[in-house]
Coordinates of C-alpha atoms in Angstrom, one line a residue:
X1 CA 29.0 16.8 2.4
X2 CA 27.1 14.6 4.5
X3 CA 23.7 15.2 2.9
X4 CA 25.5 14.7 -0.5
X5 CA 26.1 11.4 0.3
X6 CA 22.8 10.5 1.9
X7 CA 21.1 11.7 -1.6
X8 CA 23.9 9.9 -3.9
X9 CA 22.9 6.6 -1.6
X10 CA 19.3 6.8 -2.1
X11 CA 20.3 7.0 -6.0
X12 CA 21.7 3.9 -5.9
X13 CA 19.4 2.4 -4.1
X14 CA 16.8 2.8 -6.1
X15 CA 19.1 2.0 -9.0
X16 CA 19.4 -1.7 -8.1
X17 CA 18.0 -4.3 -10.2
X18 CA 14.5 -6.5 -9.1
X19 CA 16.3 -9.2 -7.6
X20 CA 18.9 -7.0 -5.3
X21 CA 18.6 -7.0 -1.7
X22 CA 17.7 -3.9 0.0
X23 CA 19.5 -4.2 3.8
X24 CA 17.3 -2.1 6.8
X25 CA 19.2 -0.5 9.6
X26 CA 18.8 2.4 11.9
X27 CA 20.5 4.3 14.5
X28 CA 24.0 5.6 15.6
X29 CA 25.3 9.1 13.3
X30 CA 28.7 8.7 14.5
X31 CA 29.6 5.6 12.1
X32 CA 27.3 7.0 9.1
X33 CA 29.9 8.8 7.0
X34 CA 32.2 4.9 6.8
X35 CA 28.5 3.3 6.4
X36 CA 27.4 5.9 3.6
X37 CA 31.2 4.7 1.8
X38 CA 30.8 1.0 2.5
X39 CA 27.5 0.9 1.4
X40 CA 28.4 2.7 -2.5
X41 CA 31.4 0.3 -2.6
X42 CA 28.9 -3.1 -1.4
X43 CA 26.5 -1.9 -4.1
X44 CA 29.0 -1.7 -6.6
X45 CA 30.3 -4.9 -6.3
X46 CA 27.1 -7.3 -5.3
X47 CA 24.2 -5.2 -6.4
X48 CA 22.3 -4.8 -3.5
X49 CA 21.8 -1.6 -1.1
X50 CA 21.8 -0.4 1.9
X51 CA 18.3 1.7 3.9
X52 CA 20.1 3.1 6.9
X53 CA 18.5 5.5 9.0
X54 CA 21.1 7.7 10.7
X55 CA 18.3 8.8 13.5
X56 CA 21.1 8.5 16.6
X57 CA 21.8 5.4 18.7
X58 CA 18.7 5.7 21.4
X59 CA 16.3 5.6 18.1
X60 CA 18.5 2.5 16.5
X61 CA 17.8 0.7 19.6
X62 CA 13.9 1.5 19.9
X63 CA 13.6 0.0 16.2
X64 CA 15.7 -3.1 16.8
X65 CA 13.7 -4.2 19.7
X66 CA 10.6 -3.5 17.9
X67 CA 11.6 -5.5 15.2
X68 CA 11.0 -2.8 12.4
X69 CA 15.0 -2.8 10.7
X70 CA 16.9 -6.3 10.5
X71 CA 19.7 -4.2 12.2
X72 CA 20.1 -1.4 14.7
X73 CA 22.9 0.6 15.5
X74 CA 24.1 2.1 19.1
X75 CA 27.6 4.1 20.1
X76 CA 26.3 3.2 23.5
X77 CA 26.5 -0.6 23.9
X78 CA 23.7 -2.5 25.6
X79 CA 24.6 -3.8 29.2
X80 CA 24.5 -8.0 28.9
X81 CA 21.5 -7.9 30.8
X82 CA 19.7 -5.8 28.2
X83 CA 20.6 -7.6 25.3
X84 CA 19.4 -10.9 27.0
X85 CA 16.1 -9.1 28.0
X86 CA 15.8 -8.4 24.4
X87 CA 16.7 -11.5 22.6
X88 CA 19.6 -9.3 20.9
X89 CA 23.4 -9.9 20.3
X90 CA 25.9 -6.7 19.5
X91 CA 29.5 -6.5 18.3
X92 CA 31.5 -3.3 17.5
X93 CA 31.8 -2.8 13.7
X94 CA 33.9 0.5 13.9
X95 CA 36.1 2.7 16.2
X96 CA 35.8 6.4 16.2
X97 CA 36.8 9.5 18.1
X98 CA 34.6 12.4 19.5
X99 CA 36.3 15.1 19.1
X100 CA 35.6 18.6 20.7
X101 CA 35.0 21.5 18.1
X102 CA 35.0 25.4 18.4
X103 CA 33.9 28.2 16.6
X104 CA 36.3 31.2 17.7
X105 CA 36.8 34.1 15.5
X106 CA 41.0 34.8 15.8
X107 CA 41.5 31.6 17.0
X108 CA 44.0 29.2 14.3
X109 CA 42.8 25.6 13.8
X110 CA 44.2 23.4 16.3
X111 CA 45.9 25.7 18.4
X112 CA 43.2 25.6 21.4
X113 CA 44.1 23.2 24.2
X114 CA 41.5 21.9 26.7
X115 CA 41.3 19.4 29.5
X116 CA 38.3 17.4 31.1
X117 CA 37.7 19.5 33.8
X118 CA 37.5 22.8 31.8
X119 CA 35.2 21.0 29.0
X120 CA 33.3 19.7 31.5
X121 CA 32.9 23.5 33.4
X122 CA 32.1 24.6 29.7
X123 CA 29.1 22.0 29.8
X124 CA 27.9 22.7 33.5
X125 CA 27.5 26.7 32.1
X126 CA 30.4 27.3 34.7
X127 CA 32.2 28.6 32.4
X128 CA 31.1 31.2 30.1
X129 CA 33.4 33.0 28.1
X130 CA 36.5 32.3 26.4
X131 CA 39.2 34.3 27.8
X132 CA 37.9 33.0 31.2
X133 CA 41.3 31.9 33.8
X134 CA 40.7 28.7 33.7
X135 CA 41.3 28.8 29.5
X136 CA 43.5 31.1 29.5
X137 CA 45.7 29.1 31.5
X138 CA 45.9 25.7 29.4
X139 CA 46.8 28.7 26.4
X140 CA 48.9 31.4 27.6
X141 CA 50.3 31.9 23.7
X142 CA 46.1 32.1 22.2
X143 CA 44.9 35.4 22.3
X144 CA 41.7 34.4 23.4
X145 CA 38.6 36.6 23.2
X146 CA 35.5 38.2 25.0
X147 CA 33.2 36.1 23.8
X148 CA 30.6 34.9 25.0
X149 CA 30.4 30.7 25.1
X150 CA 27.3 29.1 23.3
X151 CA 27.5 25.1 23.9
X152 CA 25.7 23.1 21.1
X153 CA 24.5 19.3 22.1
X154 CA 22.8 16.8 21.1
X155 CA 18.9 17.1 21.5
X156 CA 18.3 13.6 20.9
X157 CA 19.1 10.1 22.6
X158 CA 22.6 9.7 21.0
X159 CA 25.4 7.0 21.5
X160 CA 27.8 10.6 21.1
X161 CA 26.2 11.8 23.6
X162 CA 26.8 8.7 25.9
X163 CA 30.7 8.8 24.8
X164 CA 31.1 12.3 25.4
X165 CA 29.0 12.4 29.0
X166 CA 30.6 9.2 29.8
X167 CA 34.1 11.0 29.7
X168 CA 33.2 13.8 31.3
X169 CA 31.5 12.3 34.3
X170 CA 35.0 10.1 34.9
X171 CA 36.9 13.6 35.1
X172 CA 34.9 16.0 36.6
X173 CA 32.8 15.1 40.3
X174 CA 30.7 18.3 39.4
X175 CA 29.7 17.2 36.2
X176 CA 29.1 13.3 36.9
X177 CA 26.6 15.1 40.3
X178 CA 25.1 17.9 38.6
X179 CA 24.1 16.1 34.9
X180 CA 25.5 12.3 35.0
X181 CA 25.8 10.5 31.5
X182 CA 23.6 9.1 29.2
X183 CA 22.2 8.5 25.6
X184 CA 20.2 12.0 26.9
X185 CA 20.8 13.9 29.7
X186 CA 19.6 17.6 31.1
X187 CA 22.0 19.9 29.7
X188 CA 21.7 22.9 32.2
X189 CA 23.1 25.3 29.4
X190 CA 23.5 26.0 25.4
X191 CA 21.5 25.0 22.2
X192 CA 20.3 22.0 21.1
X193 CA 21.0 20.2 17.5
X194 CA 20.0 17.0 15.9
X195 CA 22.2 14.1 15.1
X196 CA 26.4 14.8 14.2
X197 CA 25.4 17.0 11.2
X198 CA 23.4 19.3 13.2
X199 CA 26.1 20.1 15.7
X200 CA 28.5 20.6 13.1
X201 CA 26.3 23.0 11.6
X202 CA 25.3 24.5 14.9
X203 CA 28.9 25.3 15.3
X204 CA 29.5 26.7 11.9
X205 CA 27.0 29.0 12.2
X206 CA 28.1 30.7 15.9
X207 CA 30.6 32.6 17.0
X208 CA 31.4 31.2 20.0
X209 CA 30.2 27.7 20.0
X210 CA 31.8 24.7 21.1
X211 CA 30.5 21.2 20.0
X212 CA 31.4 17.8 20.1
X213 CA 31.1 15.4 17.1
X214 CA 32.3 12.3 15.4
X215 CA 36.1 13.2 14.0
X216 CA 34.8 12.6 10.3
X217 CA 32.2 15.4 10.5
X218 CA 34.5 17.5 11.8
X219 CA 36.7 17.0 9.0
X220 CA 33.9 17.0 5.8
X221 CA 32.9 20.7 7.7
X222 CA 36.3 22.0 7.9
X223 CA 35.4 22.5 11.7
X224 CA 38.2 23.5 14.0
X225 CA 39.4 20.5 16.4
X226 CA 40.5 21.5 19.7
X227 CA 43.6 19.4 21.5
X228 CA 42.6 17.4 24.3
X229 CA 44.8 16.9 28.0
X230 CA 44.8 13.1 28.1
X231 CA 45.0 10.6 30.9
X232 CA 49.2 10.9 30.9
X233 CA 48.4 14.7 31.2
X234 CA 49.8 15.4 27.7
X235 CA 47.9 17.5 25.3
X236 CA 47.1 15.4 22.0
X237 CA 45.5 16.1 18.8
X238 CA 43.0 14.2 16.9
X239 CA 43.5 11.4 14.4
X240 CA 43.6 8.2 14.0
X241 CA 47.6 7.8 15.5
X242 CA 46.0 9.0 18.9
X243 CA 41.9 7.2 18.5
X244 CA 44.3 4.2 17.7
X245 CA 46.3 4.4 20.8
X246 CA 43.2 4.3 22.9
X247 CA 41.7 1.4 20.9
X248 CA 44.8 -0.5 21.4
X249 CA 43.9 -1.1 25.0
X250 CA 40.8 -2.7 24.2
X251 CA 40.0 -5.8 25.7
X252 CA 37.3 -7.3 23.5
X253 CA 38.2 -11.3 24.4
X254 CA 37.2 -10.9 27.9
X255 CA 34.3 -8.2 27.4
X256 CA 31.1 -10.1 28.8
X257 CA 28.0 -9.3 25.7
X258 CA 30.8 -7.3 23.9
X259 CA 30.5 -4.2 26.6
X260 CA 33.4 -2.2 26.1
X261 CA 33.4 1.5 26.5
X262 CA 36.9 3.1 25.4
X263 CA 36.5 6.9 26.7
X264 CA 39.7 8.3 29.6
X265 CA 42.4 5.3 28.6
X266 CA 45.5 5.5 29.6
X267 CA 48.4 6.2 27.0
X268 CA 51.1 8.9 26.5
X269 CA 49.3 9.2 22.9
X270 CA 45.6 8.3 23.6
X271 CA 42.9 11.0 22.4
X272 CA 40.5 10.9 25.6
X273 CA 37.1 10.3 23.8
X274 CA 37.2 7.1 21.6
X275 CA 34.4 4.5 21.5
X276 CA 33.0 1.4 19.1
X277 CA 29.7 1.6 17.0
X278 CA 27.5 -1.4 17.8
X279 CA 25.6 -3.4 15.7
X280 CA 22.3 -4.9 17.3
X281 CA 20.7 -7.9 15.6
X282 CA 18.1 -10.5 17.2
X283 CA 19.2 -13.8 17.8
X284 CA 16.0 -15.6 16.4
X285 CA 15.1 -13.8 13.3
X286 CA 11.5 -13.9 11.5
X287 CA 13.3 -13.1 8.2
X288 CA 16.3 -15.5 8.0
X289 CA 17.4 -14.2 4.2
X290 CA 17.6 -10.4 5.4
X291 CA 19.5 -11.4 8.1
X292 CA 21.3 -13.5 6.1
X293 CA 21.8 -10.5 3.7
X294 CA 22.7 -7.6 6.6
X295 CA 25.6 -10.2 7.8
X296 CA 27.4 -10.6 4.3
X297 CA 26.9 -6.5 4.2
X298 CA 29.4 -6.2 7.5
X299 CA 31.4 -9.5 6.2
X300 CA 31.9 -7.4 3.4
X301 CA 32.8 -4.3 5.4
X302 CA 35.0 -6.1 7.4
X303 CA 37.5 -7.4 4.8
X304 CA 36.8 -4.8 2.1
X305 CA 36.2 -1.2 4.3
X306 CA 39.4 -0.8 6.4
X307 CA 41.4 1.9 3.7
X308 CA 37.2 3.5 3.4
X309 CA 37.2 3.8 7.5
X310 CA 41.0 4.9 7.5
X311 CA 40.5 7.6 5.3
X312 CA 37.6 8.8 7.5
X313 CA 40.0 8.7 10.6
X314 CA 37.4 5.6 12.1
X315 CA 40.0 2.6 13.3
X316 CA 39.1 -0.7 11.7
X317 CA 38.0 -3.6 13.7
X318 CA 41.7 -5.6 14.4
X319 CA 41.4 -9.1 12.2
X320 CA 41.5 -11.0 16.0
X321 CA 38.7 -9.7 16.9
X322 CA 36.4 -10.2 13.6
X323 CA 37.4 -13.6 13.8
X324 CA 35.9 -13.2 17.2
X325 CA 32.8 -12.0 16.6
X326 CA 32.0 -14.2 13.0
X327 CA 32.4 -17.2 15.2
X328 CA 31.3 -16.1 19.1
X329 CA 28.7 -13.8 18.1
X330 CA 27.1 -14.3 14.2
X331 CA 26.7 -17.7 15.4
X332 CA 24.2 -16.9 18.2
X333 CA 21.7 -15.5 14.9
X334 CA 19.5 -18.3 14.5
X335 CA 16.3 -18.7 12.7
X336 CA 13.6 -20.0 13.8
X337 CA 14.4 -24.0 13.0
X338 CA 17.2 -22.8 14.9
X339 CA 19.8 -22.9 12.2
X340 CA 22.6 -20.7 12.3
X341 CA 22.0 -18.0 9.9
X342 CA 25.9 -17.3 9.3
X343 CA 27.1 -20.2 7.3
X344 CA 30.1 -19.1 5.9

């Protein structure tokens, strides 16, 4: 599904007339599916496409600084201190989930519970086979079997990988001593895959794999969703009733550079594992039309894409907040007169 719409993408790209912009970005896989929609529905209606590398956030953040796309794209924000460093500005354009994704053969869709501490164990190669105590215990009505545990993760600097590690390391001492968080850490156990697609395929193709991906991957690949122990200690399933309960307690206003990281919230209902998609653009831009042209692309997204992101379980940006950023942080993207490039 995915790489059917990466190729119907490029079609219309190249469809577009001489005088249609061509928008460059690179980064983050976790917000590609709603980006892959928004960009069909933007070309539709204005004419001009969208070049969006999907290469995962650490690689959206080396080509931003380097000044080779007019926008980058990062799950993992940049601290304050690294986007002055860098001359760069960032504002969540989408919410998501991560959700946790298994391969068992017996095992119903949905049915599997798991907390932090057991994913975590699963992660650290503690734990090694599915009908081991500790699993059997959060599912005492899943007939769980023998079989042997093959973790798939992500082999590249990834903003999934930050959101997934991120929770992990808040839950489990072990985990946060033994491999930390990060864009890329040293995973001790498992196989590695490239990008959201390549974990969902990883998993698809292995009895006995467990993987973590964006919720929308996990739905175009009919992947099977494990329930998650939340903060409240109740066991919730994925969708965008429980990634919106965590978003809800998002405090953007008072978020110093826009850092906000939305994994472990508190919530009767909140899925564990939610987190924004950054966009990274330079406050003095070379090219002030391209710029010009990337910001009417997510002005666009903004008041067009909400039922687009819904449908993908992603949680639209809340209006408060857009006005937020179009005033607070579009207006810091100057060029090099130093006129604001966002006029609107």
């Amino acid at each position: 599904m995915i790489k059917q719409v990466a190729a119907a993408f490029i079609a219309t790209s190249l469809a577009a007339t001489a005088s249609a912009a061509t928008i460059t970005g690179a980064g983050a896989t976790f917000p590609y599916p709603v980006y892959s929609q928004w960009a069909d529905g933007y070309q539709d209606e204005t004419g001009n496409g969208l070049n969006y590398q999907a290469i995962g956030s650490g690689g959206g953040i080396q080509q931003i600084t380097a000044g080779t796309v007019t926008f980058g794209a990062s799950d993992a924000p940049m601290t304050p201190e690294e986007l002055k460093k860098n001359n760069l500005v960032q504002w969540p354009q989408i919410m998501g989930g991560v959700v946790p994704v298994v391969h068992v053969e017996g095992v119903e869709d949905g049915a599997l519970r798991l907390d932090g501490q057991t994913l975590a164990d699963i992660y650290r190669g503690e734990i090694t086979t599915w009908n081991d105590d500790a699993i059997s215990q959060l599912n005492p009505d899943v007939d769980l079997p023998d079989t042997r545990i093959t973790p798939v993760y992500r082999a590249e600097g990834s903003g999934t990988n930050f959101l997934f590690t991120h929770y992990l390391a808040q839950v489990s001492s072990d985990f946060k001593n033994e491999i930390g968080e990060g864009k890329s850490v040293a995973w001790p156990a498992g196989v590695g895959a490239k990008a959201n697609a390549g974990v969902a395929s990883q998993v698809n193709g292995i009895n006995g794999a467990i993987g973590y991906v964006e919720s929308a991957y996990a739905e175009q690949n009919d992947l099977n969703v494990a329930q998650m122990k939340n903060q409240a200690g109740n066991f919730v399933t994925a969708g965008s009733d429980t990634f919106q309960a965590a978003a809800a307690n998002a405090d953007w206003q008072n978020a110093d550079g826009m850092y906000l990281v939305l994994t472990n919230q508190p919530g009767d209902q909140s899925w564990p594992i939610v987190g924004a998609s950054f966009i990274l653009m330079h406050t003095e831009v070379d090219d002030a039309k391209a710029a010009g042209d990337a910001l009417a692309f997510f002005d666009w997204a903004f008041e067009n894409g909400d039922d687009m992101a819904t449908e993908l379980n992603y949680i639209p940006m809340p209006d408060g907040v857009v006005n937020m950023i179009k005033k607070d942080v579009w207006s810091q993207i100057k060029d090099s007169s130093g006129k604001a490039v966002w006029q609107q």
